[in-house]
Coordinates of C-alpha atoms and ligand atoms in Angstrom, one line a residue:
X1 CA 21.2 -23.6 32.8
X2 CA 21.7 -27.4 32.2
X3 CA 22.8 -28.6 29.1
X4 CA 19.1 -30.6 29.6
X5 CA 17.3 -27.8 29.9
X6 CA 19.0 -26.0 26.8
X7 CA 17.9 -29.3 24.5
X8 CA 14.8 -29.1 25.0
X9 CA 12.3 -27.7 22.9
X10 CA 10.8 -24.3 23.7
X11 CA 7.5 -25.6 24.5
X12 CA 8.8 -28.1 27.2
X13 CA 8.6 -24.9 30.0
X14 CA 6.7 -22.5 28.1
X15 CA 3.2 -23.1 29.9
X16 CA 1.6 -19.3 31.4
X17 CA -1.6 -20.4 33.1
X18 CA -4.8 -18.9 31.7
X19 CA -5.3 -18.1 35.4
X20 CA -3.1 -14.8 36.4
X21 CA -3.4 -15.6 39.7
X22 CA -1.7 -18.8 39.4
X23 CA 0.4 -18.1 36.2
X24 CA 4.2 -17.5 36.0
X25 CA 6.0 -15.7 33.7
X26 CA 7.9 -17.4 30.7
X27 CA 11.4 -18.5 31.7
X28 CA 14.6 -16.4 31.2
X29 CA 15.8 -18.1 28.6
X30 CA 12.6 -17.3 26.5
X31 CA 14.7 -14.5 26.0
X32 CA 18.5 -15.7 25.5
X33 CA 18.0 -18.7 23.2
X34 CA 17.9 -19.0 19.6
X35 CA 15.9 -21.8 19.8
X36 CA 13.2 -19.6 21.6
X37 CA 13.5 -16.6 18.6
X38 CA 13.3 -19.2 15.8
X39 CA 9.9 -20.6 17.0
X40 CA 8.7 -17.4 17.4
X41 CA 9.8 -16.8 13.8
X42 CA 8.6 -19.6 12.7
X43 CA 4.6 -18.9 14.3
X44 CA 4.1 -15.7 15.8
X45 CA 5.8 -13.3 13.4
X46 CA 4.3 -15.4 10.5
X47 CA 0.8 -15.4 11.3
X48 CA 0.6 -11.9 12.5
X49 CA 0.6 -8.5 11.1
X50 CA 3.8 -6.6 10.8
X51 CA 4.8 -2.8 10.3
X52 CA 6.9 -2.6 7.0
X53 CA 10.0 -0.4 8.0
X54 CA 9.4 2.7 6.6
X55 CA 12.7 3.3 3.9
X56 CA 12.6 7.0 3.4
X57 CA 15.9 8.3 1.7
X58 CA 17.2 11.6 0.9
X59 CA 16.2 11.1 -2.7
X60 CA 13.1 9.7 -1.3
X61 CA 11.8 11.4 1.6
X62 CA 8.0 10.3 1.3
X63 CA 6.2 7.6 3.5
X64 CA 6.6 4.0 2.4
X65 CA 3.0 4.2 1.9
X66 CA 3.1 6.9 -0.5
X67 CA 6.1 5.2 -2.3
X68 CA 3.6 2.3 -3.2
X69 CA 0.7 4.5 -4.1
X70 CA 0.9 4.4 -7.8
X71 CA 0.0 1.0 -9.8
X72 CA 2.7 -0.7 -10.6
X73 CA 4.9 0.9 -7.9
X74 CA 7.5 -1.7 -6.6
X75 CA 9.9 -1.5 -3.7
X76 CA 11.9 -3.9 -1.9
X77 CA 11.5 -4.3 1.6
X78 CA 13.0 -7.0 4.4
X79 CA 10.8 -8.5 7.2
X80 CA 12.5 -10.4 9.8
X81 CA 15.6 -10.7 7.8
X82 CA 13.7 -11.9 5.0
X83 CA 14.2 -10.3 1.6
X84 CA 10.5 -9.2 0.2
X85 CA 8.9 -6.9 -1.7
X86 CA 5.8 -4.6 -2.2
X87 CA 4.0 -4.4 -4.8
X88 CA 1.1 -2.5 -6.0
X89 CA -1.1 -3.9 -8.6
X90 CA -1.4 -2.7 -12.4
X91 CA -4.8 -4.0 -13.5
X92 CA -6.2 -3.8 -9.9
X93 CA -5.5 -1.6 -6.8
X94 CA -4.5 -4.2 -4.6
X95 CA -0.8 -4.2 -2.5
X96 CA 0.5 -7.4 -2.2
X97 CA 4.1 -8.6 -0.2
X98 CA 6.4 -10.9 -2.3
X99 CA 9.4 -12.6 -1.2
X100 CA 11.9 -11.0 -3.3
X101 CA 13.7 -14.0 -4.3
X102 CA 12.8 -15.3 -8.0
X103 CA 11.5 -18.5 -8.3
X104 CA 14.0 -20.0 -10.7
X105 CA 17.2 -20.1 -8.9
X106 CA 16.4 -17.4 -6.2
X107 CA 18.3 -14.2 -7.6
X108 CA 16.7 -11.2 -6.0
X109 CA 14.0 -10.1 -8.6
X110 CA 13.9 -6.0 -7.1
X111 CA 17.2 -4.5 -6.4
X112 CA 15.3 -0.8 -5.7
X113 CA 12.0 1.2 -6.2
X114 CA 10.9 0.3 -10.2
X115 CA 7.2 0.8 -11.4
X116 CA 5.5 -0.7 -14.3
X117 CA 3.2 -3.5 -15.6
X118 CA 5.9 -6.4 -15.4
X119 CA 9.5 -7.0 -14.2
X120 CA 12.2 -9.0 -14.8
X121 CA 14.8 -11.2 -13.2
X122 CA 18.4 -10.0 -13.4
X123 CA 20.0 -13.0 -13.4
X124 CA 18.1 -15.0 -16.6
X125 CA 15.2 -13.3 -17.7
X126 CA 11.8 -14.8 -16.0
X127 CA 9.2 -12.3 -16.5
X128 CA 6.7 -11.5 -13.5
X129 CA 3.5 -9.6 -13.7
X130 CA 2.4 -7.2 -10.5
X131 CA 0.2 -10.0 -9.4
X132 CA 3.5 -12.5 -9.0
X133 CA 2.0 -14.5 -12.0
X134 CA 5.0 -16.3 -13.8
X135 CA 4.8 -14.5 -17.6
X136 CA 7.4 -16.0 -19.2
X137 CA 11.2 -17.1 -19.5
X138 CA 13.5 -17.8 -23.0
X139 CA 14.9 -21.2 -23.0
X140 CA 11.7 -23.0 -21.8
X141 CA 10.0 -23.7 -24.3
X142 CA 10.1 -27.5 -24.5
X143 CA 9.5 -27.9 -20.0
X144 CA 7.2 -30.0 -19.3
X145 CA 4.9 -29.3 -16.5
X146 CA 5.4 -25.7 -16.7
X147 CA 4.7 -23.5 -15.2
X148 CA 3.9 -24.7 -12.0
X149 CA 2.2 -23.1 -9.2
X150 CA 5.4 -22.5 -7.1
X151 CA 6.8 -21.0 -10.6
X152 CA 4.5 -18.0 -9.6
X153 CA 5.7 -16.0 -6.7
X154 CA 3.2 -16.8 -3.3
X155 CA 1.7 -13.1 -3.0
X156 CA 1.2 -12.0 0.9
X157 CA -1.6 -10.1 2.3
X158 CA -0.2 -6.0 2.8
X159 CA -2.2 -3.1 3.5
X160 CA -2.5 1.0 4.2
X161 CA -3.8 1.8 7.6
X162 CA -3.7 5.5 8.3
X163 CA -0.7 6.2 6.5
X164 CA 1.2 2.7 7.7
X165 CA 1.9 0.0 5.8
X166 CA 1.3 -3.3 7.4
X167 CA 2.0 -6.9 6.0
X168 CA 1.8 -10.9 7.2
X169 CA 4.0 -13.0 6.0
X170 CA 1.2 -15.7 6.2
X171 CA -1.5 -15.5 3.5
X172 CA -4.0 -17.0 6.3
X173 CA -3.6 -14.3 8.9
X174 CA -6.2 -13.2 10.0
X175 CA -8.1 -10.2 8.2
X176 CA -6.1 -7.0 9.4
X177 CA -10.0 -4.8 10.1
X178 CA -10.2 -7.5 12.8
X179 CA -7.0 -7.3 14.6
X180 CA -7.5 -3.5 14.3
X181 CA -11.0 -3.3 14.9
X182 CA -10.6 -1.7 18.8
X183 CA -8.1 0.1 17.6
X184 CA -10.3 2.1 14.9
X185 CA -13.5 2.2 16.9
X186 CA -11.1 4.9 19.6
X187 CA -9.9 6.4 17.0
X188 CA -13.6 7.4 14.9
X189 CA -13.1 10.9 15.8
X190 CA -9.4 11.7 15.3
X191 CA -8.4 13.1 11.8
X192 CA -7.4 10.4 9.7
X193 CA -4.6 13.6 8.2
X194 CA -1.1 13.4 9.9
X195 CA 1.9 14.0 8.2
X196 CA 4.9 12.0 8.5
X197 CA 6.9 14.3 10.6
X198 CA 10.2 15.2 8.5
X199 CA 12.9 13.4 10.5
X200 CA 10.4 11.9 12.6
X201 CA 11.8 8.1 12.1
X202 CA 14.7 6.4 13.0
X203 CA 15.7 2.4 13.3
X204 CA 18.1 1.4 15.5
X205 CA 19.6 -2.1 16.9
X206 CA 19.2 -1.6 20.6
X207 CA 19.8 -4.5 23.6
X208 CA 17.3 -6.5 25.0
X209 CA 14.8 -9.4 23.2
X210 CA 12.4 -8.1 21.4
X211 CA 9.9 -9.5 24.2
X212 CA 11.7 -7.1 26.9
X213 CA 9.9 -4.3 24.8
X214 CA 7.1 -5.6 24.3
X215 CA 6.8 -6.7 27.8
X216 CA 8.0 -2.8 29.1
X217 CA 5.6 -1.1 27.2
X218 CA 2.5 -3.2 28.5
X219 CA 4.1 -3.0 32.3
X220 CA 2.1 0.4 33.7
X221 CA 2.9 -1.0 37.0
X222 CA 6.8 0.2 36.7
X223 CA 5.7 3.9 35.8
X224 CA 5.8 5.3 39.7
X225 CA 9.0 3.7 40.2
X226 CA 11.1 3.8 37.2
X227 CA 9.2 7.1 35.4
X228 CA 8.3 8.3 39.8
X229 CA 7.5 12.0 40.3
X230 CA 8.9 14.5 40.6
X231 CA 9.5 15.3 37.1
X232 CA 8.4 11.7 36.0
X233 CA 5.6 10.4 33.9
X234 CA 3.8 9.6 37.3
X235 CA 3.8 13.4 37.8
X236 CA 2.5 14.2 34.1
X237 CA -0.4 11.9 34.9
X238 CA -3.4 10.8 37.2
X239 CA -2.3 7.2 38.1
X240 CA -4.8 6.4 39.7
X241 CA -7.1 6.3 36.5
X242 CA -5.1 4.2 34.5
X243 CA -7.2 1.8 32.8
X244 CA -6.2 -1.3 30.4
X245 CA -8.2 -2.5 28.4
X246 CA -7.1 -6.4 26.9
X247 CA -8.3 -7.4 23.7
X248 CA -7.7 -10.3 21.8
X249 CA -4.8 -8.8 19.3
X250 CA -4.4 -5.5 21.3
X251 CA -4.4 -3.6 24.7
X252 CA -5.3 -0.1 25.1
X253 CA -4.1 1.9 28.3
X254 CA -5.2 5.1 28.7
X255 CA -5.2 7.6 31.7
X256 CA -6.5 11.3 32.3
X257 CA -3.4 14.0 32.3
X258 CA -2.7 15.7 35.5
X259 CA -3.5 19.1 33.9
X260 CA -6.2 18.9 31.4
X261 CA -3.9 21.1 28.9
X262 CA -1.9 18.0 28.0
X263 CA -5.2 16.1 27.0
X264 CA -7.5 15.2 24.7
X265 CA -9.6 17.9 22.9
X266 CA -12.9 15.7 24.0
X267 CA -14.2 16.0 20.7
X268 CA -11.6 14.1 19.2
X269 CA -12.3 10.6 21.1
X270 CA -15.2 8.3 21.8
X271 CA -18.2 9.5 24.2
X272 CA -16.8 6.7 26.5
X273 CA -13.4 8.6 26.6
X274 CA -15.4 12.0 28.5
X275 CA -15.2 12.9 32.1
X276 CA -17.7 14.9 33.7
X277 CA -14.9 16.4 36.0
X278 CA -13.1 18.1 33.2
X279 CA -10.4 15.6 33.1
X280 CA -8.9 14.9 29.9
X281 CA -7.1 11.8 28.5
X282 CA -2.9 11.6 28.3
X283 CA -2.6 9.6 25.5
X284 CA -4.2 6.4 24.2
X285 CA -1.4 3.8 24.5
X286 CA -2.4 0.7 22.2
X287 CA -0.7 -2.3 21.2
X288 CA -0.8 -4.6 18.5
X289 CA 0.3 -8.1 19.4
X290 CA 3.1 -9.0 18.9
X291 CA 5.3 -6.2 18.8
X292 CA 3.6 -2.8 17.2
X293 CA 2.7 0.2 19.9
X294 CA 0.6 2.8 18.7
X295 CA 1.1 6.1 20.8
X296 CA -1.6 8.6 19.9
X297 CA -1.1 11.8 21.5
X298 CA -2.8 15.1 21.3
X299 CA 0.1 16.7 19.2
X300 CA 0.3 12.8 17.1
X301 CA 1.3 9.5 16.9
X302 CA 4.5 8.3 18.0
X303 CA 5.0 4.4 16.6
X304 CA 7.5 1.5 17.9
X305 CA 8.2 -1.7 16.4
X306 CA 10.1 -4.0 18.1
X307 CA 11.2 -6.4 15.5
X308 CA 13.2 -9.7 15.8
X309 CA 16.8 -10.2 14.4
X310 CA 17.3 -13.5 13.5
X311 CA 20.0 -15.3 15.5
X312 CA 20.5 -12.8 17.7
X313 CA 17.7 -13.1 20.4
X314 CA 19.2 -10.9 23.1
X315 CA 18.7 -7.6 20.3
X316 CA 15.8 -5.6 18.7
X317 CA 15.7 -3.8 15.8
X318 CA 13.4 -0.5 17.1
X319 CA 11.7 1.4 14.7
X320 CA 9.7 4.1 15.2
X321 CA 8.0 7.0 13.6
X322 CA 6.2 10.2 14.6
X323 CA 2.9 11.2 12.9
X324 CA 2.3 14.7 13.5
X325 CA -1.7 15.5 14.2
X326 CA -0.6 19.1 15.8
X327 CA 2.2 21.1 14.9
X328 CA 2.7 23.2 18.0
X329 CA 1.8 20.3 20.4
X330 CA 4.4 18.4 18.4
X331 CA 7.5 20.9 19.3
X332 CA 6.5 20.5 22.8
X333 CA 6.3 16.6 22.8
X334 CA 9.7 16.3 25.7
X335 CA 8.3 18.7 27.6
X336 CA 4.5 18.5 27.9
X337 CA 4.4 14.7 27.2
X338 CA 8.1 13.6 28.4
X339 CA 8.9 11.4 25.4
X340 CA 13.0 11.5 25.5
X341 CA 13.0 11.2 28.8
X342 CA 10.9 8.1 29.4
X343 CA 12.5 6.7 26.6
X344 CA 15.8 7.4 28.8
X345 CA 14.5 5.5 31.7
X346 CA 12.9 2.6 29.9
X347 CA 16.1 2.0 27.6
X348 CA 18.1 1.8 31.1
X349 CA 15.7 -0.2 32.6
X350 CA 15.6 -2.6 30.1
X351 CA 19.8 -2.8 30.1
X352 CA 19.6 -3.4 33.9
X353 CA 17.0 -6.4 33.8
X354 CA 18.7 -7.8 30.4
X355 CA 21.5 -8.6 33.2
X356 CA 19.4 -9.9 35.5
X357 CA 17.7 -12.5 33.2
X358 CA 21.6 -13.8 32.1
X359 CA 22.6 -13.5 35.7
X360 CA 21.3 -17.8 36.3
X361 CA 19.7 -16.1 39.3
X362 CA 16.2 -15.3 37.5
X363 CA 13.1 -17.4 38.3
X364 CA 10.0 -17.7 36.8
X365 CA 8.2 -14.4 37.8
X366 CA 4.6 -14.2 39.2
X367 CA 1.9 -11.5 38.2
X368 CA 0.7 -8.9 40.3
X369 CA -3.3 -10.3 39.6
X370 CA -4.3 -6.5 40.2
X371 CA -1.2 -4.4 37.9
X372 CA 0.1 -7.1 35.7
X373 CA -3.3 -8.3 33.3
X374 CA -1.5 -6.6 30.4
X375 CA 2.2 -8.5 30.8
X376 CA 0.5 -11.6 31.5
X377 CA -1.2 -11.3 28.1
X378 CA 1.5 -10.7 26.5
X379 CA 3.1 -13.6 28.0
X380 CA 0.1 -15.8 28.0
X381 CA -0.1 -15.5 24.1
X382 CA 3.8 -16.0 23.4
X383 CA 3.3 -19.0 25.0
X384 CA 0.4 -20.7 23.1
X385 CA 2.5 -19.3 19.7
X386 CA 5.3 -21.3 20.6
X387 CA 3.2 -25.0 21.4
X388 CA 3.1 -25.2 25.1
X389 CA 1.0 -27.1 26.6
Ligands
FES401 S1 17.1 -16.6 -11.0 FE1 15.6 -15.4 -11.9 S2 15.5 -16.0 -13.9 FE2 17.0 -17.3 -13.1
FE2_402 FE1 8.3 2.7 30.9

C-alpha cells in the first residue's frame, strides 16, 4: 500500500455497489488498518445491538441473564473495550447499560456483582440510584449549577432475549423487536426453555478481523470446497436447497439434512419450514448484523460473537455459547451435526486468507451474483456504516 492510500480516510475506497452484479468487495485493508476498526467503532458497533459476554465464574456459574434478574442486581461488564455495566432497576423492572466510569473524575463506580437500591463511588463518595440518577456527593454543597445532566450517568438501552443479554451502546438504536423480528417469527414454535449448557461457553482471541468471521459465516458458497464430502458438511446436507434469506439487520440460511434424522421435528418450525417429501431442515443459520450468529439446531443453539478489539484490527475476540434444547441430540452435536470439525476448517481457512489479504497481492473481489447475495450484504452495509459514498 502507498503511504497515500494509508492517509486516507476509510470512506475514500469503501464504495460496494448496491448492484451485486457490479459491486466489489471492500479493500484488503478494510481489514488491516486501525483507521478502518475505529470507524467501525465509532458507527457500526455503536448504533447496533451487541451480545453482552456472558461472565459465568466458578462462584457464579449462572447466565449473565440470570445474574441481572433480581432488582437492583449490578454487574460490570466491557463492550468493545469499554468499561460498562448492567443494571437492573429497583423501583422498575427495566435493565439498563451504564458506562462504568463515574461521572466526577471517572473512577470505576462497579468493581463486581453488588445489588441494592443505590451505589457508591469508591474513590469520593457520589451516590448513584439504579436508574444512573446522580443522588448525592459530600462536599457539594455550595456548586452551582449542580447537578447537571452529564452529572447523571447516560443509561443505554439492554435487554433479555431468550436467555441472552443484548445491549447498544447508542440510546437511539433502533428498537431490538425490530432488528429481531425475522428472527422470532422462525422461531414461534421452538421452546423458549434451553439451558445454558454447563461448560458450554468459552471466549477466546483468535486471528483474523472480526469482518473475516462475519464474512465466513455468511459465505455458503465455500461449504463444498472447504467443508466438501466425504465426511464434510456438504455430505451432512442437501446443497442444493440451501436458501438465504437477506433481511435488513439479519440473514437466515437454512437447508434440508441429508437424512431427515438430523432435522427439524416439523412441529417445531414455521409451516413455511415443511416439505411434502419428508425432508427436514439442518439447522436455521441466522445472523444479526454486525457480528452475532445464531445457530439453532435440533439438539440447541450454538452462539458466536465476533467482537472487535480495539487497536488490533487483524484479531477477534470469539465468544460463544451453547443453548441446550435436547439433551441427547446435544452429546451427539460433532458427530451428527459436525460442529468441531467445521469449526476446524473454517479457523484454517480464515488463517490461510488472513495471509492472502496482507500478501499486497489482494484486489478488490467480485461477487458471484448467484452464491454471494449474503457476503455482499454484509459488505454492502459495512460500507454505508463507515461514510462511503
Ligand atoms: S470519581 Fe467517583 S466520586 Fe469522585
Ligand atoms: Fe465454513
Amino acid at each position: 500500500m502507498t503511504a497515500d492510500a494509508s492517509a486516507r480516510g476509510p470512506e475514500a475506497d469503501a464504495h460496494v455497489d448496491d448492484d451485486i452484479a457490479v459491486a466489489e468487495s471492500l479493500p484488503a485493508r478494510a481489514f488491516t488498518e486501525r483507521a478502518w476498526l475505529d470507524r467501525e467503532l465509532a458507527t457500526t458497533f455503536t448504533r447496533s445491538w451487541q451480545l453482552v459476554p456472558e461472565r459465568a465464574t466458578d462462584e457464579d456459574p449462572r447466565s449473565l441473564a440470570e445474574q441481572i434478574a433480581a432488582r437492583g442486581a449490578r454487574v460490570p461488564v466491557t463492550m468493545a473495550g469499554r468499561p460498562l455495566y448492567l443494571q437492573r432497576g429497583w423501583d422498575d423492572d427495566a435493565l439498563r447499560l451504564f458506562p462504568n466510569t463515574c461521572t466526577h473524575a471517572w473512577f470505576p463506580l462497579v468493581p463486581g456483582p453488588s445489588r441494592g437500591p443505590t451505589l457508591v463511588c469508591g474513590q469520593h463518595g457520589r451516590r448513584f440510584d439504579c436508574a444512573g440518577r446522580f443522588v448525592s456527593q459530600q462536599g457539594f454543597q455550595g456548586a452551582r449549577g449542580f447537578p447537571r445532566d452529564c452529572d447523571h450517568l447516560r443509561a443505554m438501552p439492554a435487554a433479555v432475549w431468550r436467555g441472552l443479554t443484548l445491549a447498544a451502546l447508542d440510546p437511539a438504536a433502533p428498537a431490538l423487536a425490530d432488528v429481531l423480528a425475522p428472527v422470532d417469527a422462525s422461531l414461534v414454535r421452538l421452546p423458549d426453555t434451553m439451558t445454558r449448557a454447563p461448560g458450554g461457553g468459552e471466549v477466546r482471541d483468535v486471528a483474523g478481523n472480526w469482518k473475516q468471521h462475519a464474512w465466513n459465516f455468511l459465505d455458503h458458497f465455500h461449504i463444498g470446497f472447504v467443508h466438501r464430502a466425504p465426511g464434510g458438511l456438504a455430505d451432512a446436507v442437501d446443497l442444493g436447497t440451501y436458501r438465504t434469506e437477506l433481511f435488513d439487520d439479519a440473514v437466515l440460511q437454512w437447508v434440508f439434512a441429508r437424512d431427515p434424522a438430523d432435522g427439524f421435528d416439523p412441529a417445531l418450525l414455521p409451516e413455511r419450514f415443511a416439505d411434502e417429501r419428508g425432508r427436514r431442515v439442518f439447522a436455521l443459520w441466522w445472523f444479526v448484523y454486525p457480528n452475532l450468529a445464531l445457530n439453532f439446531y435440533p439438539w440447541g443453539l450454538s452462539v458466536n460473537a465476533y467482537q472487535p478489539i480495539p487497536d488490533r484490527p487483524d484479531a477477534t475476540r470469539f465468544g460463544w455459547y451453547h443453548w441446550v434444547l435436547d439433551a441427547a441430540k446435544y452429546a451427539e452435536r460433532d458427530r451428527r451435526w459436525l460442529s468441531a470439525q467445521v469449526d476446524a476448517e473454517d479457523v484454517d481457512a480464515l488463517a490461510q486468507v488472513s495471509r492472502g489479504l496482507r500478501s499486497g497481492f489482494a484486489p478488490r473481489g467480485r461477487f458471484a451474483p448467484t452464491e454471494e447475495q449474503a457476503a455482499h450484504w454484509l459488505h454492502r452495509k459495512v460500507s454505508r456504516d463507515v461514510g462511503a459514498a
